[in-house]
Coordinates of C-alpha atoms and ligand atoms in Angstrom, one line a residue:
M27 CA 8.0 149.4 190.4
R28 CA 8.2 146.9 193.0
Y29 CA 8.1 142.9 192.3
S30 CA 6.5 142.6 195.5
K31 CA 3.4 144.5 194.9
Y32 CA 3.6 143.6 191.2
Y33 CA 2.2 141.2 189.3
I34 CA 4.9 139.0 187.3
P35 CA 3.4 134.8 187.5
T36 CA 6.7 133.0 186.0
Y37 CA 6.7 129.5 185.4
K38 CA 9.2 127.2 185.1
E39 CA 8.4 124.4 183.0
T40 CA 8.0 125.1 179.5
P41 CA 4.1 124.9 178.5
S42 CA 2.9 122.5 175.9
D43 CA 0.4 123.6 174.2
A44 CA 3.1 127.3 173.0
E45 CA 5.2 125.8 169.7
V46 CA 7.1 128.7 169.2
I47 CA 9.4 130.6 171.4
S48 CA 7.8 133.8 171.5
H49 CA 4.4 132.5 172.6
Q50 CA 5.9 130.1 175.4
L51 CA 8.3 132.8 176.6
M52 CA 5.9 135.8 177.0
L53 CA 3.2 132.9 179.7
R54 CA 6.4 131.6 181.0
A55 CA 7.3 136.1 181.3
G56 CA 4.0 136.0 183.0
M57 CA 3.1 138.4 179.8
I58 CA 0.1 137.0 179.1
R59 CA -2.4 134.2 179.8
K60 CA -5.3 132.5 177.3
L61 CA -8.8 132.9 177.6
A62 CA -10.1 130.7 174.8
S63 CA -8.7 130.0 171.9
G64 CA -6.5 133.5 170.5
I65 CA -8.2 134.8 172.6
Y66 CA -5.7 136.6 175.6
T67 CA -5.9 138.9 178.7
Y68 CA -2.3 140.9 179.1
L69 CA -0.8 140.6 182.2
P70 CA 0.9 143.7 183.2
A71 CA 4.2 143.2 182.0
G72 CA 2.9 142.5 178.5
L73 CA 0.6 145.0 178.7
R74 CA 3.6 147.4 179.7
S75 CA 5.4 145.9 176.4
I76 CA 2.7 146.5 174.1
K77 CA 2.3 150.3 175.2
K78 CA 5.3 150.6 174.3
V79 CA 5.6 148.7 171.0
E80 CA 2.2 151.7 170.9
N81 CA 3.5 154.4 171.9
I82 CA 6.3 154.2 169.5
I83 CA 4.0 153.6 166.6
R84 CA 2.4 156.3 168.0
E85 CA 4.6 159.1 167.7
E86 CA 6.3 157.7 164.3
M87 CA 2.6 158.2 163.2
N88 CA 2.1 162.2 164.4
R89 CA 5.5 162.7 162.7
A90 CA 4.2 161.5 160.0
G91 CA 1.7 163.9 159.6
A92 CA -1.5 160.7 160.4
I93 CA -4.1 162.0 162.8
E94 CA -5.1 159.9 165.8
I95 CA -8.9 159.0 165.7
L96 CA -10.8 155.8 167.6
M97 CA -12.8 154.3 165.3
P98 CA -16.2 151.7 167.6
A99 CA -15.4 147.9 166.9
V100 CA -18.8 147.4 166.1
Q101 CA -19.4 148.1 162.7
P102 CA -22.9 147.4 160.5
A103 CA -24.1 145.3 157.6
E104 CA -25.3 147.6 155.5
L105 CA -22.0 149.3 155.1
W106 CA -19.4 146.1 154.3
Q107 CA -22.8 145.4 152.1
E108 CA -22.8 148.1 150.6
S109 CA -18.5 147.9 150.4
G110 CA -19.0 143.9 149.0
R111 CA -17.3 142.4 151.2
W112 CA -20.6 141.3 153.8
D113 CA -20.9 137.9 151.2
Y114 CA -16.6 138.1 150.2
Y115 CA -14.7 138.5 153.7
G116 CA -16.2 134.7 154.8
R117 CA -16.5 133.3 157.4
E118 CA -13.5 134.9 159.7
L119 CA -15.3 138.0 159.5
L120 CA -17.6 137.7 163.4
R121 CA -21.7 137.6 162.6
F122 CA -24.3 138.6 165.0
K123 CA -27.2 139.9 165.1
D124 CA -29.2 143.2 166.9
R125 CA -31.9 143.0 169.8
H126 CA -33.2 144.7 167.2
N127 CA -31.8 142.2 164.1
H128 CA -29.9 144.3 162.2
D129 CA -27.0 142.1 161.3
A130 CA -23.6 143.4 162.5
C131 CA -19.7 142.5 162.5
L132 CA -17.3 143.4 165.1
G133 CA -14.7 145.0 162.9
P134 CA -11.6 142.6 161.8
T135 CA -10.5 146.3 159.6
H136 CA -12.1 149.6 159.5
E137 CA -11.5 150.3 155.5
E138 CA -16.0 150.4 155.3
V139 CA -16.2 152.7 158.3
I140 CA -13.9 155.1 158.3
T141 CA -15.0 155.6 154.0
D142 CA -18.1 155.8 156.0
L143 CA -16.4 158.7 157.7
V144 CA -14.3 160.6 155.8
R145 CA -17.7 160.4 152.8
K146 CA -19.6 162.2 155.5
E147 CA -16.5 164.7 156.0
I148 CA -14.2 165.5 153.1
Q149 CA -16.4 166.9 150.2
S150 CA -13.1 169.2 149.1
Y151 CA -9.3 169.2 147.8
K152 CA -9.5 171.8 149.6
Q153 CA -9.4 168.7 153.1
M154 CA -6.7 166.2 151.6
P155 CA -4.2 164.6 151.8
I156 CA -5.1 163.4 154.8
N157 CA -4.7 160.3 156.7
F158 CA -6.4 159.2 160.0
Y159 CA -5.2 156.2 162.3
Q160 CA -6.3 154.9 165.3
I161 CA -4.6 152.3 167.7
Q162 CA -7.7 149.8 168.4
T163 CA -9.2 145.8 168.8
K164 CA -9.5 143.7 165.9
F165 CA -11.6 140.7 165.9
R166 CA -10.3 137.5 162.7
D167 CA -12.7 134.5 163.2
E168 CA -9.7 133.2 162.6
I169 CA -9.6 129.4 161.3
R170 CA -5.6 128.4 162.6
P171 CA -5.2 130.7 165.5
R172 CA -2.0 129.9 167.0
F173 CA 1.6 130.6 168.6
G174 CA -0.3 132.4 171.3
L175 CA -0.2 137.0 170.0
M176 CA 1.4 136.3 166.2
R177 CA -2.1 135.1 165.0
G178 CA -4.4 135.5 166.9
R179 CA -8.6 136.0 166.7
E180 CA -8.7 139.2 169.3
F181 CA -5.6 141.6 168.7
I182 CA -4.5 145.6 168.1
M183 CA -3.6 146.7 165.3
K184 CA -2.7 149.4 164.7
D185 CA -5.0 150.8 161.1
A186 CA -4.0 154.3 159.5
Y187 CA -5.9 155.0 155.6
S188 CA -4.5 157.8 154.0
F189 CA -6.8 159.7 151.0
D190 CA -4.9 162.3 147.6
I191 CA -7.3 164.0 145.0
D192 CA -4.2 161.8 142.3
D193 CA -2.1 159.1 142.7
K194 CA 1.1 162.0 142.7
S195 CA -0.4 162.1 145.8
A196 CA -1.7 158.8 147.3
N197 CA 1.9 157.6 146.1
H198 CA 3.0 160.7 148.1
S199 CA 1.4 159.6 150.8
Y200 CA 2.1 155.7 150.4
E201 CA 5.5 156.3 150.2
I202 CA 5.4 159.0 153.6
M203 CA 3.5 155.0 155.6
H204 CA 6.9 153.5 153.9
E205 CA 9.3 155.2 155.8
A206 CA 7.9 155.8 158.8
Y207 CA 7.0 152.2 159.2
T208 CA 10.9 151.2 158.4
R209 CA 11.2 153.5 161.2
I210 CA 9.0 152.3 163.8
F211 CA 10.6 148.7 163.6
M212 CA 13.8 150.1 163.7
R213 CA 13.1 151.8 166.6
C214 CA 11.3 148.2 168.3
G215 CA 15.0 147.1 167.9
L216 CA 13.4 145.0 164.8
K217 CA 16.0 142.9 161.9
F218 CA 13.0 142.8 159.4
R219 CA 13.1 143.6 155.4
A220 CA 9.7 144.8 153.4
V221 CA 8.9 143.1 150.3
E222 CA 6.4 143.6 148.0
A223 CA 3.2 141.4 148.7
D224 CA 0.6 140.8 146.2
T225 CA -2.4 143.2 145.6
G226 CA -5.3 140.7 144.6
A227 CA -7.0 142.4 141.2
I228 CA -7.5 145.6 142.5
G229 CA -6.1 147.9 139.8
G230 CA -3.6 150.4 140.4
S231 CA -3.0 149.6 143.2
F232 CA 0.7 147.8 145.2
S233 CA 1.7 146.8 149.1
H234 CA 4.3 145.9 150.5
E235 CA 4.4 143.6 153.8
F236 CA 7.4 144.2 156.8
M237 CA 8.7 140.5 157.4
V238 CA 10.7 139.9 160.4
L239 CA 13.0 137.7 160.1
A240 CA 12.1 134.1 161.6
D241 CA 12.2 130.8 161.3
T242 CA 9.3 131.2 162.6
G243 CA 7.4 132.8 160.3
E244 CA 4.5 131.5 158.6
D245 CA 5.9 133.1 154.8
Q246 CA 8.3 132.8 153.1
I247 CA 9.7 135.0 152.1
I248 CA 12.2 135.2 148.8
S249 CA 15.2 137.6 148.1
C250 CA 17.7 138.1 145.8
T251 CA 21.1 137.5 146.3
N252 CA 22.6 139.7 143.5
C253 CA 19.9 142.5 143.7
E254 CA 17.3 144.4 146.9
Y255 CA 14.4 142.1 145.3
A256 CA 12.3 140.5 148.2
A257 CA 9.0 139.9 146.9
N258 CA 6.3 136.9 149.6
L259 CA 6.2 133.9 148.1
E260 CA 3.0 134.6 146.4
K261 CA 4.1 137.7 144.6
A262 CA 7.5 136.7 143.7
E263 CA 7.7 136.9 139.8
I264 CA 8.9 134.2 137.7
R265 CA 10.7 135.4 134.3
P266 CA 9.3 134.6 131.4
P267 CA 11.0 132.1 128.8
E268 CA 12.6 133.9 126.3
N269 CA 11.3 132.6 122.0
V270 CA 10.4 128.8 123.7
P271 CA 7.7 128.0 120.8
E272 CA 5.2 125.3 122.4
H273 CA 6.4 122.2 122.1
G274 CA 10.4 121.7 121.9
E275 CA 12.3 119.8 118.9
Q276 CA 11.5 115.5 119.9
D277 CA 9.8 113.8 118.1
I278 CA 5.9 114.1 118.8
N279 CA 4.7 110.5 119.4
P280 CA 1.3 109.9 119.5
V281 CA -1.4 109.6 122.4
V282 CA -1.0 106.7 124.2
P283 CA -3.9 106.4 126.7
V284 CA -2.6 103.9 129.8
D285 CA -4.6 102.4 132.5
T286 CA -4.0 103.9 135.9
P287 CA -6.0 102.3 138.9
D288 CA -6.7 104.3 141.7
I289 CA -4.0 106.5 141.1
K290 CA -4.0 110.2 141.2
T291 CA -1.4 112.6 143.0
V292 CA 1.3 113.1 140.6
E293 CA 4.1 111.1 143.5
E294 CA 1.6 108.1 142.6
V295 CA 1.6 108.6 138.6
T296 CA 4.7 109.3 138.5
S297 CA 6.1 106.3 140.4
F298 CA 3.8 104.1 138.3
L299 CA 4.7 105.0 135.5
D300 CA 8.5 105.4 135.9
I301 CA 8.9 108.7 135.3
T302 CA 9.3 112.4 136.6
P303 CA 7.6 115.0 137.6
D304 CA 8.6 117.7 135.3
Q305 CA 7.3 115.0 132.5
L306 CA 3.4 115.9 134.3
I307 CA 1.7 118.7 133.3
K308 CA -1.4 118.6 136.6
T309 CA -4.9 120.4 135.7
L310 CA -6.5 122.2 138.3
I311 CA -9.9 123.2 137.7
F312 CA -11.1 126.0 139.4
V313 CA -14.5 128.0 139.6
S314 CA -13.7 131.8 139.0
D315 CA -16.0 134.0 139.8
E316 CA -18.9 131.6 138.0
E317 CA -16.5 130.3 134.6
V318 CA -14.9 127.0 135.1
V319 CA -11.0 127.0 133.7
A320 CA -8.8 124.7 133.6
A321 CA -4.8 125.5 135.0
L322 CA -2.0 123.4 133.7
V323 CA 1.1 123.5 135.7
R324 CA 4.6 121.2 135.9
G325 CA 4.1 118.0 137.9
D326 CA 7.4 119.8 139.9
H327 CA 5.2 123.2 140.3
E328 CA 2.6 124.9 143.2
I329 CA -0.2 126.6 141.3
N330 CA -0.8 130.1 142.7
E331 CA -4.2 131.4 143.2
A332 CA -3.5 134.9 143.6
K333 CA -1.7 134.9 139.8
L334 CA -4.7 133.1 138.9
T335 CA -7.1 135.4 140.1
A336 CA -4.9 138.4 138.3
L337 CA -4.9 137.1 134.9
L338 CA -8.3 136.3 135.0
G339 CA -9.7 139.3 136.5
A340 CA -11.4 137.4 138.6
Q341 CA -12.8 138.5 141.9
K342 CA -12.4 135.3 144.1
I343 CA -11.4 131.4 142.3
E344 CA -12.0 128.8 144.1
L345 CA -10.5 124.6 143.0
A346 CA -13.8 123.0 141.5
D347 CA -16.0 120.7 143.8
A348 CA -16.1 117.2 142.8
D349 CA -19.1 116.9 141.3
I350 CA -18.2 120.4 139.2
V351 CA -14.6 118.1 138.2
T352 CA -17.5 114.9 137.1
E353 CA -19.5 117.7 135.3
I354 CA -16.9 118.9 133.2
T355 CA -14.4 116.9 133.1
G356 CA -16.4 112.8 133.7
A357 CA -14.0 111.8 135.4
P358 CA -13.8 111.8 138.9
M359 CA -11.2 113.7 140.7
G360 CA -7.6 113.3 140.0
F361 CA -7.9 112.0 136.2
A362 CA -8.5 115.3 134.9
G363 CA -6.8 115.9 131.8
P364 CA -7.0 119.2 128.5
V365 CA -7.5 116.6 125.6
G366 CA -10.9 117.3 124.6
L367 CA -11.7 119.6 127.6
N368 CA -14.1 122.5 126.4
I369 CA -13.3 124.6 128.6
K370 CA -11.2 128.0 128.4
I371 CA -7.0 126.6 129.4
V372 CA -4.6 128.5 131.0
A373 CA -0.9 127.7 131.1
D374 CA 1.5 127.8 133.1
Y375 CA 4.6 129.1 131.1
A376 CA 7.4 127.0 132.4
I377 CA 4.9 124.4 130.2
K378 CA 5.3 125.5 126.9
G379 CA 8.5 123.7 125.1
M380 CA 7.4 120.6 126.5
N381 CA 6.5 117.9 124.8
N382 CA 5.2 114.0 124.9
F383 CA 4.3 114.5 128.5
V384 CA 1.0 112.4 130.8
T385 CA -1.7 114.3 132.3
G386 CA -4.6 113.0 133.5
G387 CA -7.1 110.9 130.4
N388 CA -10.8 112.5 131.7
K389 CA -12.1 108.8 132.7
K390 CA -11.8 107.1 135.6
D391 CA -8.4 105.6 136.1
L392 CA -7.1 106.8 133.2
H393 CA -4.1 109.0 132.4
L394 CA -2.7 109.7 128.8
K395 CA 1.5 109.5 127.6
N396 CA 2.9 111.6 124.9
V397 CA 0.0 114.9 125.1
N398 CA 1.9 117.5 123.2
L399 CA 0.7 121.3 122.5
K400 CA -1.7 122.4 120.0
K401 CA -1.2 118.6 118.1
D402 CA -3.5 117.5 120.7
F403 CA -5.2 120.6 122.6
K404 CA -5.2 124.2 122.6
V405 CA -4.2 126.8 125.4
N406 CA -5.6 130.0 125.7
R407 CA -3.4 131.9 127.5
F408 CA 0.5 130.6 128.5
A409 CA 1.0 133.2 132.1
D410 CA 3.7 132.6 135.1
L411 CA 0.9 130.8 137.2
R412 CA 3.1 129.5 139.3
N413 CA 5.1 130.0 142.2
I414 CA 9.0 130.5 142.5
T415 CA 11.2 127.7 143.2
P416 CA 14.7 127.3 144.7
G417 CA 16.2 126.6 140.9
D418 CA 14.2 129.6 139.9
L419 CA 16.3 133.1 139.0
C420 CA 16.1 136.6 140.7
P421 CA 13.0 138.2 138.1
K422 CA 14.8 141.3 137.9
C423 CA 18.3 140.3 137.9
G424 CA 18.7 136.9 136.6
G425 CA 20.8 136.2 140.4
E426 CA 20.6 133.4 142.3
I427 CA 17.8 133.7 144.7
R428 CA 17.3 133.0 148.9
F429 CA 14.1 131.1 150.6
G430 CA 14.1 132.3 154.3
R431 CA 11.2 133.1 157.0
G432 CA 8.9 135.7 157.0
I433 CA 6.4 137.1 159.9
E434 CA 4.2 139.5 158.4
V435 CA 4.0 142.7 161.1
G436 CA 3.2 145.3 159.1
H437 CA 1.1 146.1 155.7
V438 CA 1.6 149.2 153.4
F439 CA -1.6 149.3 150.5
K440 CA -2.0 151.4 147.7
L441 CA -6.0 151.1 147.6
G442 CA -6.4 153.9 145.3
T443 CA -10.8 153.7 144.3
K444 CA -12.1 150.4 145.6
Y445 CA -13.3 151.7 148.8
S446 CA -14.8 155.3 147.8
K447 CA -16.3 154.2 144.6
A448 CA -17.7 151.2 146.1
L449 CA -19.0 153.8 149.1
K450 CA -19.2 157.1 146.9
A451 CA -16.7 159.0 148.7
M452 CA -16.5 161.6 146.2
F453 CA -14.5 165.4 146.4
L454 CA -15.1 168.0 143.8
D455 CA -11.5 168.7 142.0
E456 CA -10.3 172.5 141.6
K457 CA -12.5 172.5 138.6
G458 CA -15.3 171.3 140.9
K459 CA -15.2 168.2 138.8
E460 CA -17.1 165.4 140.9
R461 CA -14.1 162.4 141.3
P462 CA -13.5 159.3 143.6
I463 CA -11.1 160.5 147.0
I464 CA -7.5 157.2 146.2
M465 CA -6.8 155.5 149.5
G466 CA -4.1 153.9 151.7
C467 CA -4.6 151.9 153.8
Y468 CA -1.5 150.3 156.3
G469 CA -1.5 148.4 158.9
I470 CA 0.5 146.8 161.8
G471 CA -0.2 144.5 164.1
V472 CA 1.2 145.6 168.2
G473 CA 1.2 142.0 169.5
R474 CA 2.9 140.3 167.0
T475 CA 5.7 142.5 167.0
V476 CA 5.9 142.5 170.9
A477 CA 5.7 138.3 169.8
A478 CA 7.8 139.6 166.8
A479 CA 10.6 140.6 168.5
I480 CA 10.5 138.2 170.9
E481 CA 11.6 135.4 168.4
Q482 CA 14.5 137.7 167.7
N483 CA 15.6 138.3 170.4
H484 CA 15.7 135.5 173.1
D485 CA 18.4 132.7 174.5
K486 CA 17.9 129.6 176.3
N487 CA 17.5 131.7 180.2
G488 CA 14.4 133.8 178.3
I489 CA 13.5 136.4 176.7
V490 CA 16.7 139.3 176.0
F491 CA 13.8 142.2 175.4
P492 CA 15.4 145.3 172.4
I493 CA 15.4 148.3 175.1
P494 CA 12.2 149.8 173.5
V495 CA 10.1 147.3 173.5
S496 CA 11.1 146.1 177.3
P497 CA 8.4 146.4 179.0
F498 CA 10.8 147.9 182.3
E499 CA 14.8 149.3 181.3
V500 CA 16.3 148.7 184.2
T501 CA 16.0 145.3 187.2
I502 CA 17.1 145.9 190.6
L503 CA 18.3 142.7 192.4
P504 CA 18.6 143.4 196.3
L505 CA 19.8 139.7 197.1
Q506 CA 19.3 139.7 200.8
M507 CA 16.2 141.3 201.4
H508 CA 16.7 140.8 205.6
E509 CA 20.3 142.8 205.7
T510 CA 20.0 146.5 206.1
T511 CA 22.7 148.1 203.5
V512 CA 21.9 146.1 200.7
V513 CA 18.7 147.1 201.1
E514 CA 19.3 150.7 201.7
I515 CA 21.6 151.0 198.6
A516 CA 19.4 149.3 196.4
E517 CA 15.9 151.4 197.7
K518 CA 18.9 155.1 196.8
I519 CA 19.4 153.7 193.6
Y520 CA 16.1 152.4 192.7
K521 CA 14.6 155.9 193.8
H522 CA 17.5 158.3 192.0
L523 CA 16.5 156.2 188.3
L524 CA 13.0 157.1 189.2
D525 CA 13.1 161.0 190.1
N526 CA 15.3 160.2 186.5
N527 CA 12.2 159.2 184.6
V528 CA 14.0 154.9 184.2
D529 CA 11.2 152.5 183.7
V530 CA 12.9 150.3 186.3
L531 CA 11.5 146.9 188.6
I532 CA 12.9 146.8 191.8
D533 CA 13.4 143.0 192.9
D534 CA 11.8 143.8 196.6
R535 CA 11.1 139.9 197.2
D536 CA 11.9 137.9 199.9
E537 CA 13.8 135.2 197.4
R538 CA 16.7 133.5 196.9
A539 CA 19.2 135.6 194.9
G540 CA 19.2 132.1 192.9
V541 CA 15.3 132.8 191.6
K542 CA 15.7 137.1 191.3
F543 CA 18.4 136.3 188.4
T544 CA 16.2 133.2 187.0
D545 CA 13.0 135.4 186.6
A546 CA 15.0 138.4 185.6
D547 CA 16.6 136.5 182.5
L548 CA 13.4 135.3 181.9
L549 CA 12.0 138.6 181.5
G550 CA 14.8 140.0 179.6
I551 CA 15.0 143.6 181.0
P552 CA 17.6 144.4 179.1
V553 CA 20.1 146.2 182.0
R554 CA 20.2 144.5 186.0
V555 CA 21.6 145.9 189.1
T556 CA 22.6 143.2 191.2
V557 CA 22.8 145.1 194.9
G558 CA 24.7 141.7 197.2
L559 CA 26.1 141.1 200.6
R560 CA 29.9 140.4 198.9
G561 CA 29.4 143.6 196.8
V562 CA 28.2 146.8 199.4
K563 CA 31.6 145.7 202.3
N564 CA 33.5 147.3 199.2
G565 CA 31.4 150.5 198.3
Q566 CA 29.8 148.7 195.1
V567 CA 26.6 147.0 192.5
E568 CA 27.0 144.5 189.5
I569 CA 26.0 146.0 185.8
K570 CA 25.5 143.3 183.5
L571 CA 23.6 143.5 180.5
R572 CA 21.1 141.4 179.8
A573 CA 22.6 140.7 175.7
E574 CA 26.4 140.3 177.8
S575 CA 27.9 137.8 179.6
E576 CA 30.5 139.7 181.3
S577 CA 29.4 142.4 184.3
V578 CA 30.5 144.7 185.1
D579 CA 31.7 146.7 188.8
M580 CA 30.4 150.0 189.5
P581 CA 31.1 152.1 192.8
V582 CA 27.6 153.2 194.1
K583 CA 28.2 156.3 193.8
D584 CA 28.7 156.8 189.9
A585 CA 25.8 153.4 188.9
P586 CA 23.1 155.9 188.4
A587 CA 25.1 157.9 185.7
F588 CA 26.6 154.5 184.5
I589 CA 23.2 152.9 184.1
K590 CA 21.7 156.0 182.2
E591 CA 24.9 155.7 179.9
K592 CA 23.8 152.4 178.8
I593 CA 20.3 152.6 178.4
K594 CA 21.1 155.5 176.0
D595 CA 23.8 153.8 174.5
L596 CA 21.4 151.0 174.1
Y597 CA 18.1 153.4 172.6
D598 CA 21.0 155.0 170.4
S599 CA 21.6 150.8 169.0
L600 CA 18.9 151.2 167.3
K601 CA 19.0 154.3 165.8
Ligands
ATP4 P1 -2.1 137.6 157.5 O1 -1.6 137.1 156.4 O2 -0.6 137.1 158.9 O3 -3.1 136.9 158.4 P2 -2.8 139.7 156.7 O4 -2.7 140.0 156.0 O5 -4.6 139.1 157.3 O6 -2.1 139.0 157.5 P3 -3.5 142.4 157.3 O7 -5.1 142.4 156.7 O8 -2.4 143.6 156.2 O9 -3.0 140.8 157.7 O10 -3.3 142.9 159.0 C1 -2.6 144.0 159.0 C2 -1.9 143.6 160.4 O11 -2.5 143.2 160.9 C3 -0.2 142.9 160.1 O12 0.9 143.5 159.4 C4 -0.5 141.9 161.5 O13 0.6 142.4 161.3 C5 -1.8 141.5 162.2 N1 -2.4 140.6 161.8 C6 -3.8 140.7 161.0 N2 -3.7 139.3 161.5 C7 -3.3 138.9 162.8 C8 -3.8 138.2 163.7 N3 -4.4 136.8 163.1 N4 -3.5 138.2 165.1 C9 -2.7 139.5 165.2 N5 -2.2 140.1 164.1 C10 -2.5 140.3 163.2
MG5 MG1 -5.1 137.2 157.7

């Protein structure tokens, strides 16, 4: 490609509306432009990186035996009503009506559409296992689109769906995808970890998220410093305490009501009463499907809604609004407590063994001191209901845990029969008996993967692309466009590389050397070939890797072979 006839609009200033480095660099390097919140145009260089990632994904999906198809972006509401998600999905689902007043949506994911296809196409055990995938544009009306391609509203996703006759075979399909994902992200040059993730309340299912390790990641990842355990914050389990009685050994005192005028939050209550947060119990009122329940966690702990949802076996839970809280507790928000409460009470394990603690008093401006389990109220069930904290130990081996941040680039999910049952995707087994198909789904954010690669690979001058994701493999900079020998040598190398299927960009603009160097660094192309008057006089060009500070001078005749070798080394290092 010739820079002069191409379009890479770079700029120097850090864009004011871009918070994370990948977003800033993609704008500055002329890879993307914003149309509206969370909606971007891929400019030529950005599109090239996107296509590179798509091709890696495609190769590995095909290698893993998945079959490419392409499904529509527009999906009829009926399918979503059938699966039950039309009411459940919320406002991320962009809905509209067509001219005949039929409800429809822009697909945020394709479980419904693929299950509809499969229930019509696949009837026999002989047709499975089968795995269909597509690389397609999704729309999710994210509440907070941000960080450029990282969290867009319109974005490209690879989504795959596996169909199996039984659990054993479904687990095998899952393993194959897990392996393919590992290869894909290795080939993209990413440092990542597959972590156990939450699956909601779907039975027989499990899932892993592929997390690129980066400080700017939106997800918190917990990993063990001793064993292989890694999980996201939602999923990370906490070891149940062993043999803890329902109250501790200390003396149990009678309950003392204390006036706490307008004092509601943990911070306010603890400082007012001069206690530490672990001497207080937070009472959270939730609406779980139709039922109202109270969940208790220690003042210094955070409730984990995914764990609570799973414990209650609920489809959906939500913190109760002010009206419900008043109706249930008799007090405005901020004063709920378990004493005298007539609803189901579930409590986190950490509460077992606490005594003489503080809770809300179920009356405006009132808290209770010296509250005790059993004596003052009854817990229906103890369970792991909170987020893990840095003070906890690894749930698998008891080792020390580490908190880190990650960007979720991919997600593999064993779905089980959730969609096949809802949409009646059945097959006849060997005995002619009708059974629901076992499904798995597998997503990768293509744009997010490019952004994550930049997040992990940059320096003060710009992007330092891993070669498989870079828009070009090599850039050639002829420094003096008016010097015939310079141009001739640059053109010769350019032609040679083109003939050898190298992705090469020649910066043939009539620009100063400084501009060419700055732009080359910004765009982060891994191999740079500089053809300058001084070197050319000695029959030499300079070759430099973007990731290294040293360069080498090379006789012109040896340059092409050397460049090709460097390219090969860069790819080989990611195998
Ligand atoms: P997140 O928790 O980040 O919202 P998700 O759990 O909603 O992700 P999935 O439904 O599993 O994501 O989608 C599969 C993949 O699509 C994700 O792993 C991610 O790489 C990508 N993805 C999801 N939402 C977005 C988005 N808004 N912008 C860009 N990529 C996205
Ligand atoms: Mg999401």
